[in-house]
Amino acid sequence: MTQQTSAVRERSARTISAFLLDYGIIIAVFLLYIVLSLQTDAFFSIRNQLNILDQAHQIGLIAVAATVVIIAGGFDLSTGAIFAMSGVIAAMVARDLGAHEEFATAAPWLGWTAGLIAGTLLGLLNGVLVTFFRINTFVATLSSGIVFRGFALLITEAEMVRVSDSAFRELARGNILDVRHTVFIWLGFALALSFMLFRTRFGRYVFAAGDNPEAARLSGINVNLVRTITFGISGLAAGMAGVLSASKFLKAQNDSGQGLELISIAAVVIGGTSIMGGEGAVWRTVLGVMLLRLIENGFNLMNVEPFYQDIFQGLIILLAVALDALRHRRS
Amino acid sequence: MVLNPTALVEIRKVSLSFVAVQALQEIDLSINQGDIHALVGENGAGKSTLGKVISGIERPDEGDLLINGEVRHYTHPRDALRDGITTITQEIALLNNQSVLHNVLLGQEICRAGVLQRGQMLAEFERLVELTGFSLDPDERVGRLHMADQRKVEVLQAVARDSRLIIMDEPTAMLADDETQVFLDIVRNLQRSGHTIIYISHFLEEVLELADVVTVMRNGRIVRTAPTAEETTHSLVEAMLGRSMLEMYPPRQAPAQDAAVVFEVRGLAAPGLGSVDLQLRAGEITGLAGLVGSGRSRLARTLFGALERDAGEILVHGEAVQLNSTSDAIQAGVFMLPESRKEQGLLLKQNIRSNLSLPHMHSVVGRGGVIRRARESDRIGQLLKILNVVPPEPRLIVNRLSGGNQQKVLFGKWLFEQPTVFIVDEPTRGIDIGARRAIYELVVELATQGVAILLISSEIEEIMGLAHRSLVMRLGSIVAEFEAGEDGKLDEQAIMQAAFGAETMQRATTGGEAP
């Protein structure tokens, strides 16, 4: 009776506060939309909305993939470095092959592809470090990130890699019906990962690996393989973001993308995905990313000094983590 | 009501209701100084809630709680602690990385100017040890002790806090047979040193052996309170259920004389296991008895491909198979129900549906690993009916289910498809009579359908009640095999003797074996 009755009592007391804890992110984004719409005329224009979505693509790509990693019970702190490495490789391949006449037309495509492959491979390497060598994910990806960035420095010799062929720019700068490719790419990626998490066998395994790895293993699941793949997905996402950045500016640098890994994880947490693993959703992270972007956009439109933005963002992240802790204390 | 002069605790017309349920209804009860007073009843009868009222965790809506004749209104467990009332629960609640000494004196540290006085603390520890007669190394890390010793630490902690009354809620649910015996001695010692004990338990034999007085509860009311000398298992179960005791174990059908050997192990060797040979026949329930640490679970996990093996051959349906991973085993039709529901069994944050289909996703997915939801829902619906999980709501998070229903879900994970061999490791640990009976029926039903079952249990009655044949493990090897006699019964005495081994009998009953 204790279990049933306390569950019943808990449920009635829970309803309101639990609803706020679970769906606070929707309310927060909604309120922010209303406030910003009332404050400035420029905010609610289609132009500005598309802008916000476009600007969100880097954090967006990396954060939705980080959601999958975190649900499976890991963390990826190397995404910033993979971002730099992939951009550099994409740009170098496009530049060097573009110099040969027989590859000239294919060079942009080959560059983009090379960047994505590099990102994915580096992500899988993280997965192997974490599972095969059983290194804590924080430490493993923190150190591998340093190594990756070191390699980026080594192959570029600290020089900016410039691509002269403006066709290379098409991936990031192109648009369909006035909507940038970047918007389709990151929202499409989010949709794909969401489908994967909730509608496929692999998705179930991701939740299982993060919830109780031993129970998952005793249910016939290769937990190490599942975790490795989640890191591969994270690497692919960071690779995409890096390639898009190189494409957008027609150049890449070894020191780009610093701090991307942390702000992406922050977006995941703000959305309400638990950092304990086993729980969460991609739509949450999309809203988390939007919340961060809206704050920045709104502050810009209202001409607020940028350091207030940092303070405000930091406080929101803190609030999100506190809410996550609260939710776990209750259950 | 006349005040009972020897009553340490007096409860008068106490009622407590949660939102939809009346948990306690006009309870009158007095607990005498120096008694071991047992509370028994099915899950949901209100025994734990009553314990929580006395220890200040729950506040009654109506009625009075008197301690030593004085009315008390506890609002927090520490109020009860001040009156010398402590609780020991089913789950061991200790700091695993701290020493025995620091755990025992947690919150009672002896300090001078904020600096721990180790010498004085050790002296206090010695005093407590003398009082209770335990022997424990004060510097050992608690996480390294086995469970019976961790229980000792909890008891010492209670004694250190000057407890007069210790409420024990299912203290032996997580212990093996031999550890339980050790623990029962601990409780008797406590009584001898003047403590009063409220003992809440599902294990009726234990209650009859230990307690002076037993109170039976049903649906939030007290059925009766009587000296244990006047009760039997039979009479207690009748009182708890409110009807005549049904046979606890369902009738089993002997396997066919010519039933095929569907699972065979030859010369299995693995770390911690001697050379093991084993044959299981279709439709036969084979018990695997032994002490904790005798290697039963290790053998189970090795056969399931969850632990590595050094040598040996495994044959399923007469053909050699390589079981190098759990997924190999599942594919070969070898399933295993793990012993620990929470650590090894369930995904507590996921819903019933995800838990049930987890080992069998291949049978509900289409191309590209996409889940075919209609197919999955159909199967889950059928399973919930067979299992009788309450509530039968596939999207409920399993964390919200009671222990018995969680165990049914854990069992159901392996009913999704028909196994050839089903290894069940402690299938009814820590669950109530109703759920137990349901699990027993499932086990017998599976055997009737021709599944070979290997039943590991620390409760010898379970093996007696279900198995057609029993193996006994000791020190990593199978040391004996017993067939049921002409009356269809196994020889309990013989199984126990084989499990203990003549020469280790003494040691095992007093100290237990390292796991």
XYZ file of N, CA, C and O in Angstrom, chain B residues 21 72 106 108 122 142 152 175 200 226-227 246 250 275 372 413 436 452 465 494:
80
model
N -6.822 6.474 -1.126
C -6.803 5.222 -0.373
C -6.764 5.472 1.119
O -6.054 6.360 1.596
N 2.603 11.848 21.582
C 3.639 12.461 20.750
C 3.058 12.851 19.394
O 2.255 12.115 18.833
N 27.832 7.783 12.457
C 27.402 8.888 11.593
C 26.419 9.780 12.345
O 25.407 9.327 12.850
N 26.998 11.011 15.131
C 27.326 10.903 16.559
C 28.836 11.017 16.739
O 29.394 10.475 17.690
N 36.784 5.002 18.629
C 37.045 3.564 18.642
C 36.566 2.944 19.943
O 36.005 1.847 19.964
N 32.598 -0.027 4.069
C 31.298 -0.696 4.142
C 30.939 -1.364 2.814
O 30.380 -2.450 2.788
N 24.637 -5.553 10.052
C 25.201 -5.368 11.401
C 25.574 -3.914 11.613
O 25.360 -3.352 12.686
N 18.630 -10.602 1.749
C 19.659 -11.501 2.270
C 19.425 -12.936 1.811
O 18.297 -13.353 1.596
N 8.795 -6.064 10.567
C 7.857 -6.168 9.451
C 8.444 -7.126 8.433
O 9.580 -6.931 7.982
N -1.651 -11.659 18.298
C -1.601 -12.859 19.126
C -0.158 -13.255 19.376
O 0.726 -12.887 18.607
N 0.080 -14.003 20.471
C 1.425 -14.546 20.682
C 1.761 -15.483 19.526
O 0.884 -16.208 19.051
N -4.839 -20.885 -0.269
C -4.745 -21.676 -1.485
C -3.382 -22.349 -1.462
O -2.453 -21.871 -0.822
N 1.497 -24.032 -7.581
C 0.533 -24.667 -8.481
C 0.936 -26.124 -8.738
O 2.115 -26.470 -8.597
N 34.732 -27.478 -12.928
C 34.238 -28.078 -14.157
C 32.758 -28.426 -13.968
O 32.390 -29.148 -13.050
N 7.516 -1.411 -35.785
C 6.137 -1.525 -36.269
C 5.249 -1.473 -35.046
O 5.118 -2.434 -34.302
N 9.538 -9.741 -19.801
C 10.543 -9.470 -20.832
C 10.930 -10.741 -21.562
O 11.325 -10.724 -22.713
N 3.977 -13.538 -6.006
C 4.724 -14.796 -5.976
C 3.956 -15.897 -6.667
O 4.465 -16.602 -7.532
N 12.635 -25.842 -20.914
C 13.495 -26.371 -19.856
C 13.832 -25.227 -18.920
O 14.290 -24.181 -19.366
N 8.944 -26.683 -3.849
C 7.574 -26.525 -4.343
C 7.455 -26.551 -5.855
O 6.385 -26.805 -6.392
N 18.507 -33.412 2.637
C 19.668 -33.823 1.849
C 20.217 -32.654 1.034
O 21.427 -32.465 0.923
